[in-house]
PDB file of C-alpha atoms in Angstrom:
ATOM      1  CA  UNK A 957       0.519   0.067  -0.222  1.00 53.00           C
ATOM      2  CA  UNK A 958       1.192   3.021  -1.212  1.00 58.00           C
ATOM      3  CA  UNK A 959       2.041   6.293   1.906  1.00 55.00           C
ATOM      4  CA  UNK A 960      -0.701   8.645   1.488  1.00 54.00           C
ATOM      5  CA  UNK A 961       1.070  12.330   0.109  1.00 58.00           C
ATOM      6  CA  UNK A 962      -3.019  14.408   1.409  1.00 57.00           C
ATOM      7  CA  UNK A 963      -3.073  17.680  -0.716  1.00 56.00           C
ATOM      8  CA  UNK A 964      -5.581  20.664   0.876  1.00 60.00           C
ATOM      9  CA  UNK A 965      -9.300  19.708   0.148  1.00 65.00           C
ATOM     10  CA  UNK A 966     -10.692  21.965  -0.941  1.00 73.00           C
ATOM     11  CA  UNK A 967     -14.487  23.427  -0.368  1.00 73.00           C
ATOM     12  CA  UNK A 968     -17.616  22.883  -1.776  1.00 76.00           C
ATOM     13  CA  UNK A 969     -17.623  26.440  -4.065  1.00 77.00           C
ATOM     14  CA  UNK A 970     -19.347  29.742  -3.879  1.00 82.00           C
ATOM     15  CA  UNK A 971     -21.596  30.382  -6.144  1.00 80.00           C
ATOM     16  CA  UNK A 972     -24.371  33.144  -7.308  1.00 82.00           C
ATOM     17  CA  UNK A 973     -28.298  32.602  -5.385  1.00 88.00           C
ATOM     18  CA  UNK A 974     -29.683  31.317  -9.193  1.00 93.00           C
ATOM     19  CA  UNK A 975     -29.859  27.818  -9.615  1.00 94.00           C
ATOM     20  CA  UNK A 976     -27.785  28.413 -13.198  1.00 94.00           C
ATOM     21  CA  UNK A 977     -24.788  29.283 -11.041  1.00 94.00           C
ATOM     22  CA  UNK A 978     -24.739  27.119  -8.263  1.00 95.00           C
ATOM     23  CA  UNK A 979     -25.732  24.520 -11.348  1.00 96.00           C
ATOM     24  CA  UNK A 980     -22.436  24.926 -13.455  1.00 96.00           C
ATOM     25  CA  UNK A 981     -20.349  26.073  -9.776  1.00 96.00           C
ATOM     26  CA  UNK A 982     -20.934  22.516  -8.846  1.00 96.00           C
ATOM     27  CA  UNK A 983     -20.240  21.221 -11.933  1.00 97.00           C
ATOM     28  CA  UNK A 984     -16.562  23.089 -12.787  1.00 96.00           C
ATOM     29  CA  UNK A 985     -15.791  21.652  -9.022  1.00 96.00           C
ATOM     30  CA  UNK A 986     -16.162  18.287  -9.586  1.00 97.00           C
ATOM     31  CA  UNK A 987     -14.109  19.371 -13.623  1.00 97.00           C
ATOM     32  CA  UNK A 988     -11.200  20.743 -11.587  1.00 96.00           C
ATOM     33  CA  UNK A 989     -11.676  18.611  -9.024  1.00 95.00           C
ATOM     34  CA  UNK A 990     -11.232  14.712 -11.096  1.00 96.00           C
ATOM     35  CA  UNK A 991      -8.585  16.548 -13.903  1.00 97.00           C
ATOM     36  CA  UNK A 992      -6.485  17.405 -10.785  1.00 95.00           C
ATOM     37  CA  UNK A 993      -6.749  13.641  -9.193  1.00 95.00           C
ATOM     38  CA  UNK A 994      -5.451  12.194 -12.995  1.00 96.00           C
ATOM     39  CA  UNK A 995      -2.967  15.184 -13.827  1.00 94.00           C
ATOM     40  CA  UNK A 996       0.698  14.160 -12.429  1.00 93.00           C
ATOM     41  CA  UNK A 997      -1.004  10.369 -12.317  1.00 95.00           C
ATOM     42  CA  UNK A 998       2.643   7.954 -12.401  1.00 96.00           C
ATOM     43  CA  UNK A 999       2.148   5.186 -15.898  1.00 95.00           C
ATOM     44  CA  UNK A1000       1.912   2.948 -16.233  1.00 96.00           C
ATOM     45  CA  UNK A1001      -0.453   2.326 -12.983  1.00 96.00           C
ATOM     46  CA  UNK A1002      -2.310   5.454 -13.788  1.00 97.00           C
ATOM     47  CA  UNK A1003      -3.754   3.554 -16.851  1.00 96.00           C
ATOM     48  CA  UNK A1004      -3.514  -0.124 -15.339  1.00 95.00           C
ATOM     49  CA  UNK A1005      -7.745  -1.503 -14.083  1.00 95.00           C
ATOM     50  CA  UNK A1006      -7.557  -1.580 -10.275  1.00 88.00           C
ATOM     51  CA  UNK A1007     -11.031  -3.197 -10.082  1.00 91.00           C
ATOM     52  CA  UNK A1008     -11.883  -6.457 -11.781  1.00 93.00           C
ATOM     53  CA  UNK A1009     -14.177  -4.616 -13.696  1.00 92.00           C
ATOM     54  CA  UNK A1010     -11.452  -2.572 -15.791  1.00 92.00           C
ATOM     55  CA  UNK A1011     -11.654   0.684 -14.343  1.00 95.00           C
ATOM     56  CA  UNK A1012      -8.654   3.154 -14.094  1.00 97.00           C
ATOM     57  CA  UNK A1013      -8.245   6.584 -13.406  1.00 97.00           C
ATOM     58  CA  UNK A1014      -7.339   7.569 -16.966  1.00 97.00           C
ATOM     59  CA  UNK A1015      -9.519   6.009 -18.828  1.00 97.00           C
ATOM     60  CA  UNK A1016     -12.363   7.637 -16.278  1.00 97.00           C
ATOM     61  CA  UNK A1017     -10.975  10.932 -17.894  1.00 98.00           C
ATOM     62  CA  UNK A1018     -11.340   9.473 -21.444  1.00 98.00           C
ATOM     63  CA  UNK A1019     -14.380   8.691 -20.522  1.00 98.00           C
ATOM     64  CA  UNK A1020     -16.151  12.039 -19.583  1.00 98.00           C
ATOM     65  CA  UNK A1021     -13.983  13.839 -21.839  1.00 98.00           C
ATOM     66  CA  UNK A1022     -17.049  12.067 -24.202  1.00 98.00           C
ATOM     67  CA  UNK A1023     -19.990  12.485 -21.912  1.00 98.00           C
ATOM     68  CA  UNK A1024     -18.810  16.251 -22.057  1.00 98.00           C
ATOM     69  CA  UNK A1025     -19.201  15.734 -25.150  1.00 97.00           C
ATOM     70  CA  UNK A1026     -21.665  14.188 -26.331  1.00 96.00           C
ATOM     71  CA  UNK A1027     -24.175  15.997 -23.969  1.00 96.00           C
ATOM     72  CA  UNK A1028     -23.186  19.834 -24.509  1.00 96.00           C
ATOM     73  CA  UNK A1029     -21.654  19.638 -28.171  1.00 95.00           C
ATOM     74  CA  UNK A1030     -23.794  17.170 -29.272  1.00 94.00           C
ATOM     75  CA  UNK A1031     -21.886  14.489 -30.450  1.00 94.00           C
ATOM     76  CA  UNK A1032     -22.541  10.652 -31.091  1.00 92.00           C
ATOM     77  CA  UNK A1033     -20.965   8.450 -29.382  1.00 95.00           C
ATOM     78  CA  UNK A1034     -21.656   4.652 -29.943  1.00 95.00           C
ATOM     79  CA  UNK A1035     -19.545   2.553 -28.234  1.00 96.00           C
ATOM     80  CA  UNK A1036     -19.434   3.771 -24.575  1.00 96.00           C
ATOM     81  CA  UNK A1037     -17.171   1.122 -22.890  1.00 95.00           C
ATOM     82  CA  UNK A1038     -15.049   1.795 -25.049  1.00 96.00           C
ATOM     83  CA  UNK A1039     -14.733   5.277 -23.310  1.00 97.00           C
ATOM     84  CA  UNK A1040     -13.183   4.054 -20.630  1.00 96.00           C
ATOM     85  CA  UNK A1041      -9.251   3.277 -22.128  1.00 95.00           C
ATOM     86  CA  UNK A1042      -7.447   6.359 -23.114  1.00 96.00           C
ATOM     87  CA  UNK A1043      -5.401   5.186 -26.095  1.00 96.00           C
ATOM     88  CA  UNK A1044      -2.295   2.716 -25.406  1.00 96.00           C
ATOM     89  CA  UNK A1045       0.052   6.308 -27.794  1.00 97.00           C
ATOM     90  CA  UNK A1046      -2.159   9.168 -25.004  1.00 97.00           C
ATOM     91  CA  UNK A1047      -0.027   9.763 -22.242  1.00 96.00           C
ATOM     92  CA  UNK A1048      -1.002  12.024 -19.024  1.00 97.00           C
ATOM     93  CA  UNK A1049      -1.417  15.038 -21.003  1.00 97.00           C
ATOM     94  CA  UNK A1050      -2.625  14.214 -23.625  1.00 97.00           C
ATOM     95  CA  UNK A1051      -6.278  12.722 -21.483  1.00 98.00           C
ATOM     96  CA  UNK A1052      -6.295  15.555 -19.266  1.00 97.00           C
ATOM     97  CA  UNK A1053      -5.217  18.427 -21.966  1.00 98.00           C
ATOM     98  CA  UNK A1054      -8.205  16.711 -24.267  1.00 98.00           C
ATOM     99  CA  UNK A1055     -10.626  16.934 -21.167  1.00 98.00           C
ATOM    100  CA  UNK A1056      -9.960  20.068 -20.400  1.00 98.00           C
ATOM    101  CA  UNK A1057     -10.134  21.508 -23.677  1.00 98.00           C
ATOM    102  CA  UNK A1058     -13.898  19.712 -24.077  1.00 98.00           C
ATOM    103  CA  UNK A1059     -15.009  21.679 -20.505  1.00 98.00           C
ATOM    104  CA  UNK A1060     -13.649  24.358 -22.163  1.00 98.00           C
ATOM    105  CA  UNK A1061     -15.722  23.641 -25.340  1.00 98.00           C
ATOM    106  CA  UNK A1062     -18.985  22.777 -22.702  1.00 98.00           C
ATOM    107  CA  UNK A1063     -18.407  26.048 -21.159  1.00 98.00           C
ATOM    108  CA  UNK A1064     -18.744  28.311 -24.485  1.00 97.00           C
ATOM    109  CA  UNK A1065     -21.758  26.568 -25.381  1.00 95.00           C
ATOM    110  CA  UNK A1066     -23.479  27.477 -21.280  1.00 96.00           C
ATOM    111  CA  UNK A1067     -22.046  30.520 -21.733  1.00 96.00           C
ATOM    112  CA  UNK A1068     -24.836  31.007 -23.927  1.00 94.00           C
ATOM    113  CA  UNK A1069     -27.284  29.341 -22.430  1.00 92.00           C
ATOM    114  CA  UNK A1070     -29.713  31.670 -20.130  1.00 90.00           C
ATOM    115  CA  UNK A1071     -33.147  29.279 -20.016  1.00 95.00           C
ATOM    116  CA  UNK A1072     -32.581  26.716 -17.996  1.00 96.00           C
ATOM    117  CA  UNK A1073     -35.566  24.748 -20.019  1.00 97.00           C
ATOM    118  CA  UNK A1074     -34.690  25.253 -23.276  1.00 95.00           C
ATOM    119  CA  UNK A1075     -32.822  22.374 -25.099  1.00 95.00           C
ATOM    120  CA  UNK A1076     -29.041  22.338 -25.943  1.00 94.00           C
ATOM    121  CA  UNK A1077     -28.266  22.927 -30.009  1.00 85.00           C
ATOM    122  CA  UNK A1078     -28.563  20.374 -31.665  1.00 85.00           C
ATOM    123  CA  UNK A1079     -27.716  19.443 -34.938  1.00 79.00           C
ATOM    124  CA  UNK A1080     -31.123  18.156 -36.632  1.00 84.00           C
ATOM    125  CA  UNK A1081     -32.462  16.713 -33.202  1.00 85.00           C
ATOM    126  CA  UNK A1082     -34.274  18.076 -30.244  1.00 85.00           C
ATOM    127  CA  UNK A1083     -31.279  18.418 -27.426  1.00 90.00           C
ATOM    128  CA  UNK A1084     -31.354  18.255 -23.550  1.00 95.00           C
ATOM    129  CA  UNK A1085     -32.988  20.535 -20.820  1.00 97.00           C
ATOM    130  CA  UNK A1086     -29.841  22.449 -20.005  1.00 97.00           C
ATOM    131  CA  UNK A1087     -30.999  21.957 -16.622  1.00 98.00           C
ATOM    132  CA  UNK A1088     -31.343  17.955 -17.098  1.00 98.00           C
ATOM    133  CA  UNK A1089     -27.795  18.546 -18.763  1.00 98.00           C
ATOM    134  CA  UNK A1090     -26.128  20.045 -16.361  1.00 98.00           C
ATOM    135  CA  UNK A1091     -27.238  17.721 -13.010  1.00 98.00           C
ATOM    136  CA  UNK A1092     -26.843  14.797 -15.493  1.00 98.00           C
ATOM    137  CA  UNK A1093     -23.404  15.988 -15.706  1.00 98.00           C
ATOM    138  CA  UNK A1094     -23.067  17.364 -11.911  1.00 98.00           C
ATOM    139  CA  UNK A1095     -23.578  13.024 -11.433  1.00 98.00           C
ATOM    140  CA  UNK A1096     -21.617  10.742 -13.140  1.00 98.00           C
ATOM    141  CA  UNK A1097     -19.054  14.209 -12.912  1.00 98.00           C
ATOM    142  CA  UNK A1098     -19.047  13.324  -8.640  1.00 97.00           C
ATOM    143  CA  UNK A1099     -19.901   9.386  -9.422  1.00 97.00           C
ATOM    144  CA  UNK A1100     -16.342   8.964 -11.376  1.00 97.00           C
ATOM    145  CA  UNK A1101     -14.861  11.971  -8.872  1.00 96.00           C
ATOM    146  CA  UNK A1102     -15.194   9.273  -5.699  1.00 95.00           C
ATOM    147  CA  UNK A1103     -13.800   6.482  -8.358  1.00 96.00           C
ATOM    148  CA  UNK A1104     -11.237   8.233  -8.896  1.00 96.00           C
ATOM    149  CA  UNK A1105     -10.356   9.229  -5.411  1.00 95.00           C
ATOM    150  CA  UNK A1106     -10.232   5.641  -4.758  1.00 95.00           C
ATOM    151  CA  UNK A1107      -7.751   4.941  -7.632  1.00 96.00           C
ATOM    152  CA  UNK A1108      -5.804   7.140  -7.062  1.00 95.00           C
ATOM    153  CA  UNK A1109      -4.723   6.234  -3.479  1.00 94.00           C
ATOM    154  CA  UNK A1110      -4.542   3.373  -4.484  1.00 94.00           C
ATOM    155  CA  UNK A1111      -1.763   4.132  -7.371  1.00 95.00           C
ATOM    156  CA  UNK A1112       0.471   6.798  -5.110  1.00 92.00           C
ATOM    157  CA  UNK A1113      -1.284   7.034  -2.440  1.00 92.00           C
ATOM    158  CA  UNK A1114      -2.520  10.942  -3.392  1.00 88.00           C
ATOM    159  CA  UNK A1115      -5.229  11.976  -1.357  1.00 85.00           C
ATOM    160  CA  UNK A1116      -7.539  14.938  -1.402  1.00 73.00           C
ATOM    161  CA  UNK A1117      -9.245  17.193  -3.674  1.00 65.00           C
TER     162      UNK A1117
END
């Protein structure tokens, strides 16, 4: 078992009082938390499954990149299970950078959305409501951030958000 190295925990975000400010604030908090968990994780442990399901730290962030793209950017994903594994040639920096770039693009879309009940823009088909999309991404990112906490601690003992 690795020796624990503790990072200072980041408290939940202080947000504005509107619903969209709260939802976006918590989503951005979770996005930053999971990216920080993966950033700097050592090879090859970052992509080595630590549980029987095959889940690995790098794969979680790769998957969340596809979830962001599908939800906010309208991209089609046909093989969701494959998104849980980064390509062998992808470095940690590649996957973290791609995730952060996708988050930036998703935030650009959200910046134009002022009505939480309105659908997200989709070419040729209806999109989910902004409220549903934000809530789903908070749930999905939070769930996988919890997995990432455990996986990172198993890899090198790093804890904290």
